[in-house]
Coordinates of C-alpha atoms in Angstrom, one line a residue:
X7 CA 67.6 -25.7 11.5
X8 CA 68.2 -27.3 14.8
X9 CA 71.9 -27.7 15.8
X10 CA 73.1 -29.1 19.1
X11 CA 76.9 -28.7 19.7
X12 CA 79.3 -28.8 22.7
X13 CA 82.4 -27.0 23.4
X14 CA 85.7 -28.7 24.0
X15 CA 86.2 -29.2 27.7
X16 CA 89.4 -28.9 29.6
X17 CA 91.2 -32.1 30.5
X18 CA 90.5 -33.1 33.9
X19 CA 92.9 -35.2 36.1
X20 CA 92.3 -38.9 36.6
X21 CA 91.0 -40.3 40.0
X22 CA 93.0 -42.7 42.0
X23 CA 91.7 -45.7 40.0
X24 CA 92.4 -44.1 36.6
X25 CA 88.9 -43.1 35.7
X26 CA 88.3 -39.6 34.3
X27 CA 84.6 -38.7 34.4
X28 CA 85.1 -35.6 32.1
X29 CA 86.3 -37.9 29.5
X30 CA 83.1 -39.9 29.3
X31 CA 81.3 -36.7 29.2
X32 CA 83.4 -35.4 26.3
X33 CA 82.8 -38.7 24.3
X34 CA 79.0 -38.3 24.8
X35 CA 79.3 -34.7 23.7
X36 CA 81.1 -35.5 20.6
X37 CA 78.6 -38.3 19.8
X38 CA 75.6 -35.8 19.8
X39 CA 77.4 -32.5 19.4
X40 CA 77.3 -32.4 15.5
X41 CA 73.7 -33.7 15.2
X42 CA 71.6 -31.5 12.8
X43 CA 67.9 -31.8 11.7
X44 CA 68.0 -30.9 8.1
X45 CA 64.1 -31.7 7.3
X46 CA 62.1 -28.7 6.2
X47 CA 59.0 -29.0 8.5
X48 CA 57.0 -26.6 6.4
X49 CA 57.4 -28.6 3.3
X50 CA 56.5 -31.8 5.3
X51 CA 53.3 -30.1 6.5
X52 CA 52.4 -28.9 3.1
X53 CA 53.0 -32.3 1.7
X54 CA 50.6 -34.0 4.4
X55 CA 48.0 -31.3 3.4
X56 CA 48.3 -31.8 -0.4
X57 CA 47.8 -35.7 0.2
X58 CA 44.9 -35.0 2.4
X59 CA 43.3 -32.7 -0.2
X60 CA 43.9 -35.2 -3.0
X61 CA 42.3 -37.9 -1.1
X62 CA 39.3 -35.7 -0.3
X63 CA 39.1 -34.7 -4.0
X64 CA 39.1 -38.2 -5.3
X65 CA 36.6 -39.5 -2.8
X66 CA 34.2 -36.6 -3.3
X67 CA 34.4 -35.6 -7.0
X68 CA 30.7 -35.8 -7.7
X69 CA 29.9 -33.4 -4.6
X70 CA 32.8 -31.1 -5.5
X71 CA 31.4 -30.7 -9.0
X72 CA 28.1 -30.1 -7.7
X73 CA 29.0 -27.4 -5.3
X74 CA 30.9 -25.6 -8.0
X75 CA 27.9 -25.8 -10.4
X76 CA 25.6 -24.6 -7.5
X77 CA 27.7 -21.6 -6.9
X78 CA 27.6 -20.9 -10.8
X79 CA 23.7 -21.1 -10.7
X80 CA 23.7 -18.5 -7.9
X81 CA 25.9 -16.1 -9.9
X82 CA 28.9 -16.5 -7.5
X83 CA 31.5 -18.2 -9.8
X84 CA 32.1 -17.4 -13.6
X85 CA 32.2 -20.1 -16.1
X86 CA 35.6 -19.0 -17.2
X87 CA 36.9 -19.4 -13.8
X88 CA 35.6 -23.1 -13.9
X89 CA 37.3 -23.8 -17.3
X90 CA 40.5 -22.4 -16.1
X91 CA 40.4 -24.6 -13.0
X92 CA 39.5 -27.8 -14.9
X93 CA 42.3 -27.0 -17.5
X94 CA 44.9 -26.7 -14.9
X95 CA 44.8 -29.6 -12.3
X96 CA 43.0 -31.2 -9.6
X97 CA 44.6 -28.7 -7.0
X98 CA 43.0 -25.8 -9.0
X99 CA 39.4 -27.5 -9.0
X100 CA 39.8 -28.2 -5.3
X101 CA 40.9 -24.6 -4.4
X102 CA 37.8 -23.3 -6.5
X103 CA 35.5 -25.8 -4.6
X104 CA 36.9 -24.5 -1.2
X105 CA 36.4 -20.8 -2.4
X106 CA 33.0 -21.3 -3.7
X107 CA 31.8 -22.9 -0.4
X108 CA 32.8 -19.9 1.5
X109 CA 31.2 -17.6 -1.1
X110 CA 27.9 -19.4 -0.8
X111 CA 27.8 -19.3 2.9
X112 CA 28.9 -15.7 2.9
X113 CA 26.2 -14.9 0.2
X114 CA 23.4 -16.6 2.1
X115 CA 24.4 -14.8 5.5
X116 CA 24.4 -11.4 3.7
X117 CA 21.2 -12.2 2.2
X118 CA 19.7 -12.7 5.6
X119 CA 21.3 -9.6 7.2
X120 CA 20.3 -7.3 4.3
X121 CA 16.7 -7.8 5.1
X122 CA 17.0 -6.7 8.8
X123 CA 19.9 -4.2 8.0
X124 CA 23.6 -5.1 7.6
X125 CA 24.6 -2.1 9.8
X126 CA 22.7 -3.7 12.8
X127 CA 24.4 -6.2 15.3
X128 CA 23.7 -9.9 14.4
X129 CA 26.2 -11.6 16.6
X130 CA 23.6 -13.5 18.6
X131 CA 21.8 -14.7 15.4
X132 CA 23.8 -17.8 14.3
X133 CA 25.2 -17.9 10.8
X134 CA 23.7 -20.2 8.6
X135 CA 26.0 -23.3 7.9
X136 CA 26.1 -26.5 5.8
X137 CA 28.2 -29.5 4.9
X138 CA 28.4 -31.2 1.7
X139 CA 28.4 -35.0 2.1
X140 CA 27.9 -37.9 -0.3
X141 CA 27.4 -41.8 -0.1
X142 CA 26.8 -44.6 -2.3
X143 CA 23.1 -45.0 -1.0
X144 CA 22.0 -41.4 -0.8
X145 CA 24.2 -39.7 -3.4
X146 CA 25.3 -36.1 -2.8
X147 CA 23.6 -33.9 -0.3
X148 CA 23.9 -30.8 2.0
X149 CA 23.5 -31.3 5.7
X150 CA 22.0 -28.2 7.0
X151 CA 22.3 -27.4 10.7
X152 CA 20.7 -24.5 12.9
X153 CA 21.3 -23.7 16.5
X154 CA 18.2 -23.9 18.6
X155 CA 16.5 -20.5 19.0
X156 CA 13.2 -19.1 20.5
X157 CA 11.8 -15.9 19.2
X158 CA 8.8 -14.8 21.1
X159 CA 6.9 -11.6 19.8
X160 CA 4.6 -9.5 21.8
X161 CA 1.6 -9.6 19.7
X162 CA -1.1 -9.9 22.6
X163 CA -1.4 -6.1 23.2
X164 CA -1.2 -4.9 19.6
X165 CA -4.2 -4.0 17.4
X166 CA -5.7 -7.2 16.8
X167 CA -5.9 -6.9 13.1
X168 CA -2.3 -5.9 12.7
X169 CA -1.3 -8.7 15.2
X170 CA -3.2 -11.3 13.0
X171 CA -1.4 -10.0 9.7
X172 CA 1.9 -10.1 11.5
X173 CA 1.2 -13.7 12.9
X174 CA 0.2 -14.7 9.4
X175 CA 3.6 -13.3 7.7
X176 CA 5.5 -15.3 10.5
X177 CA 3.6 -18.7 9.9
X178 CA 4.2 -18.2 6.0
X179 CA 7.9 -17.4 6.7
X180 CA 8.8 -20.4 8.8
X181 CA 6.6 -23.0 6.9
X182 CA 7.8 -21.9 3.3
X183 CA 11.4 -21.4 4.5
X184 CA 11.5 -24.7 6.2
X185 CA 13.2 -23.1 9.2
X186 CA 10.9 -23.3 12.2
X187 CA 7.6 -24.3 13.8
X188 CA 5.0 -22.2 15.8
X189 CA 5.0 -22.9 19.5
X190 CA 1.3 -24.0 19.3
X191 CA 2.2 -26.9 16.9
X192 CA 5.3 -27.8 19.1
X193 CA 2.9 -28.2 22.1
X194 CA 0.8 -30.4 20.1
X195 CA 3.3 -32.6 18.4
X196 CA 6.2 -32.9 21.0
X197 CA 6.4 -36.3 22.7
X198 CA 3.9 -36.8 25.5
X199 CA 2.6 -33.2 25.8
X200 CA 0.3 -33.6 22.7
X201 CA -1.2 -36.8 24.3
X202 CA -1.8 -34.9 27.6
X203 CA -3.6 -32.0 25.8
X204 CA -5.7 -34.5 23.8
X205 CA -6.7 -36.4 27.0
X206 CA -7.5 -33.3 28.9
X207 CA -9.5 -32.0 26.1
X208 CA -11.5 -35.1 25.9
X209 CA -12.2 -35.1 29.6
X210 CA -13.2 -31.5 29.7
X211 CA -16.0 -32.1 27.1
X212 CA -17.9 -33.9 29.9
X213 CA -16.2 -32.7 33.2
X214 CA -15.5 -29.2 32.5
X215 CA -17.4 -28.3 35.7
X216 CA -14.8 -30.1 37.9
X217 CA -12.0 -28.4 39.6
X218 CA -8.4 -29.1 38.7
X219 CA -8.0 -31.0 41.9
X220 CA -10.9 -33.1 41.2
X221 CA -9.7 -33.8 37.6
X222 CA -6.4 -34.9 39.0
X223 CA -7.9 -37.2 41.6
X224 CA -10.0 -38.8 38.8
X225 CA -7.2 -39.1 36.5
X226 CA -5.1 -40.9 39.1
X227 CA -7.8 -43.1 40.5
X228 CA -8.7 -44.4 37.0
X229 CA -5.2 -44.6 35.7
X230 CA -5.9 -42.1 32.8
X231 CA -3.1 -42.2 30.2
X232 CA -0.7 -40.5 29.9
X233 CA -0.9 -38.7 33.3
X234 CA -0.2 -41.7 35.4
X235 CA 2.8 -42.3 33.1
X236 CA 4.1 -38.8 34.3
X237 CA 3.2 -38.7 38.0
X238 CA 1.4 -40.3 41.0
X239 CA 1.6 -36.9 43.0
X240 CA -2.0 -35.3 42.9
X241 CA -0.7 -31.9 43.9
X242 CA 1.8 -32.0 41.0
X243 CA -0.8 -33.3 38.4
X244 CA -3.4 -30.5 39.7
X245 CA -0.8 -27.7 38.9
X246 CA 0.0 -29.5 35.6
X247 CA -3.6 -29.6 34.6
X248 CA -4.1 -25.9 35.3
X249 CA -0.9 -25.3 33.1
X250 CA -2.3 -27.6 30.2
X251 CA -5.7 -25.7 30.4
X252 CA -3.8 -22.5 29.7
X253 CA -2.3 -24.0 26.6
X254 CA -5.8 -25.1 25.3
X255 CA -7.6 -21.8 25.9
X256 CA -4.9 -19.3 25.3
X257 CA -3.2 -19.9 22.1
X258 CA -2.8 -18.6 18.4
X259 CA -6.0 -20.3 17.2
X260 CA -8.2 -18.9 20.1
X261 CA -6.8 -15.4 19.7
X262 CA -6.5 -15.0 16.0
X263 CA -8.7 -17.8 14.5
X264 CA -7.3 -19.0 11.1
X265 CA -4.3 -17.1 10.3
X266 CA -4.6 -15.1 6.7
X267 CA -2.6 -16.2 3.8
X268 CA -0.3 -13.7 2.2
X269 CA -2.8 -12.6 -0.4
X270 CA -5.3 -11.7 2.1
X271 CA -2.5 -9.8 4.1
X272 CA -1.9 -7.7 0.9
X273 CA -5.5 -6.7 0.7
X274 CA -5.4 -5.8 4.4
X275 CA -2.3 -3.5 3.9
X276 CA -4.0 -1.9 0.9
X277 CA -7.2 -1.2 3.1
X278 CA -5.2 0.3 5.9
X279 CA -3.5 2.8 3.3
X280 CA -7.0 4.1 2.4
X281 CA -8.7 4.0 5.9
X282 CA -6.2 3.6 8.7
X283 CA -2.9 5.5 8.4
X284 CA -2.2 5.0 12.0
X285 CA -1.6 1.3 11.4
X286 CA 0.7 2.3 8.3
X287 CA 3.0 4.0 10.6
X288 CA 3.5 0.9 12.9
X289 CA 7.0 -0.5 12.5
X290 CA 5.5 -4.0 12.1
X291 CA 4.1 -2.8 8.7
X292 CA 7.8 -2.9 7.3
X293 CA 8.0 -6.7 8.3
X294 CA 4.7 -7.2 6.5
X295 CA 6.0 -5.5 3.4
X296 CA 9.3 -7.3 3.4
X297 CA 7.4 -10.7 3.8
X298 CA 5.2 -9.7 0.8
X299 CA 8.4 -9.1 -1.2
X300 CA 9.8 -12.4 -0.4
X301 CA 6.4 -13.9 -1.3
X302 CA 6.5 -12.2 -4.7
X303 CA 10.1 -13.5 -5.2
X304 CA 8.9 -17.1 -4.6
X305 CA 6.0 -16.7 -7.0
X306 CA 8.3 -15.2 -9.7
X307 CA 11.0 -17.8 -9.2
X308 CA 8.4 -20.6 -9.7
X309 CA 9.8 -22.3 -6.5
X310 CA 7.0 -24.2 -4.7
X311 CA 6.9 -25.4 -1.3
X312 CA 7.2 -29.0 -2.2
X313 CA 10.3 -28.6 -4.5
X314 CA 13.7 -29.0 -3.0
X315 CA 12.3 -29.2 0.5
X316 CA 14.7 -29.7 3.4
X317 CA 14.2 -33.3 4.1
X318 CA 14.6 -34.8 7.7
X319 CA 17.8 -36.5 8.5
X320 CA 18.1 -40.1 9.2
X321 CA 19.8 -41.8 11.9
X322 CA 23.3 -41.2 10.6
X323 CA 22.8 -37.4 10.8
X324 CA 20.2 -36.5 13.4
X325 CA 16.8 -37.4 14.7
X326 CA 15.4 -33.9 15.2
X327 CA 13.7 -32.0 12.2
X328 CA 15.3 -28.7 11.3
X329 CA 12.1 -27.0 12.0
X330 CA 12.7 -27.6 15.8
X331 CA 15.7 -25.3 15.5
X332 CA 13.6 -22.1 15.5
X333 CA 10.5 -21.9 17.5
X334 CA 8.1 -18.8 17.1
X335 CA 5.8 -17.6 20.0
X336 CA 3.3 -14.9 20.2
X337 CA 3.6 -13.9 23.9
X338 CA 1.5 -16.3 25.7
X339 CA 2.9 -16.9 29.3
X340 CA 3.1 -20.9 28.8
X341 CA 5.3 -20.6 25.7
X342 CA 8.7 -20.2 27.2
X343 CA 8.3 -23.2 29.5
X344 CA 7.3 -25.5 26.5
X345 CA 10.2 -24.5 24.4
X346 CA 12.6 -24.9 27.4
X347 CA 11.3 -28.5 28.1
X348 CA 11.6 -29.3 24.3
X349 CA 15.1 -27.9 24.1
X350 CA 16.2 -29.6 27.3
X351 CA 15.0 -33.0 25.9
X352 CA 16.9 -32.3 22.6
X353 CA 20.2 -31.5 24.6
X354 CA 19.9 -34.4 26.8
X355 CA 19.6 -36.8 23.7
X356 CA 22.6 -35.2 22.2
X357 CA 20.8 -34.4 19.1
X358 CA 20.7 -31.5 16.7
X359 CA 18.2 -29.9 14.6
X360 CA 19.3 -30.9 11.0
X361 CA 18.0 -31.2 7.5
X362 CA 19.0 -32.6 4.1
X363 CA 18.8 -30.9 0.7
X364 CA 19.7 -33.4 -2.2
X365 CA 22.1 -32.2 -4.9
X366 CA 22.5 -33.1 -8.5
X367 CA 23.8 -31.3 -11.6
X368 CA 20.4 -30.9 -13.2
X369 CA 18.9 -29.4 -10.1
X370 CA 21.4 -26.9 -8.9
X371 CA 19.5 -23.8 -9.9
X372 CA 16.6 -25.0 -7.8
X373 CA 18.8 -25.9 -4.8
X374 CA 20.2 -22.5 -5.0
X375 CA 16.8 -20.9 -5.0
X376 CA 15.8 -23.1 -2.0
X377 CA 18.9 -21.9 -0.1
X378 CA 18.2 -18.3 -1.0
X379 CA 14.6 -18.6 0.4
X380 CA 16.0 -20.2 3.6
X381 CA 18.3 -17.2 3.9
X382 CA 15.5 -14.7 3.2
X383 CA 13.1 -16.4 5.6
X384 CA 15.9 -16.3 8.3
X385 CA 16.4 -12.5 7.4
X386 CA 12.6 -11.9 8.0
X387 CA 12.6 -13.5 11.3
X388 CA 15.8 -11.4 12.3
X389 CA 13.9 -8.4 11.2
X390 CA 10.9 -9.4 13.3
X391 CA 13.2 -9.8 16.2
X392 CA 14.7 -6.3 15.7
X393 CA 11.4 -4.6 15.4
X394 CA 9.9 -6.4 18.5
X395 CA 13.0 -5.5 20.6
X396 CA 12.8 -1.8 19.5
X397 CA 8.9 -1.6 20.4
X398 CA 9.7 -3.3 23.8
X399 CA 12.5 -0.8 24.7
X400 CA 10.2 2.2 23.8
X401 CA 7.5 0.8 26.0
X402 CA 10.0 0.4 28.9
X403 CA 11.2 3.9 28.4
X404 CA 7.9 5.3 28.8

């Protein structure tokens, strides 16, 4: 409680004209001296919060119900807890909703960390996060967000058969999890670079005998699209052509051909056990085995790649697919510069890689499985990062 008081002052003599300055000060002091603020600020803040929560509850009842049912389908809240909250009042339901959102996020992050090892440091690997939203036109949905990340793995100097299996596992993981894109696909599909590669590939079909400088001169003289949209500097274009050639000739497909599916990778692993025990001792085999476990889980759950997919956001949420949030590279020299250019473009546009998962009461179990697959996929990528870092450290120490 705030109290401002003044003590009684001694009487001061009047001036020649009869004015006593202290008398005025005493009057002012008496006017303000006994003021007390009796309002309990804590109760006021609690009341404000309660009104805010009530407004949120009333505006988002369908979404709140879906989130509670989603947590129940994932085994994170018992039916008895739901019944007790519903029988109480709106505040109990709202508190349960807040609790289950935290439980879902924690469960998914624990799922990811458990694959790579909970005892390891994962501070630099962003936690999975989402936000429940609803609208009259779109219904209830989760907006998933991921912080842009580039994971480059050193597969070029590995045993070719083992590297091909690892690359196949990485491709399966990001495609089925809906969490990333191979840097090869990124280079082909991102803005003008794909058009540059197509134009250069077409030119090389008939002019492969020409030097990079000669090609640059021809492109500028004949105003070949899209090169003249990018530059008029022949020296710069010559360097650019050399760079683009490396992308065309040194990539996943040129190195590995068609990547194997998980069924083929399982057969490869069985063959190694019989005839190549040296490969079986490689740490990357753990990653392959964990990927096969997740693949078996998907097959058992019945969750297909087309069900409960992470849909791209619209203009109200973001323009960049969630896939762009995690780029996977295999160790080619050109990969890092491509990813840097893409991420710079995303940052300058003020966009974020995001995706949407639709929610409705009848599909909560499928959504829970999709979120779990997302978490498992992120855990597999994290495991691959840990293995790759350990092997690189061992090579540097030798």
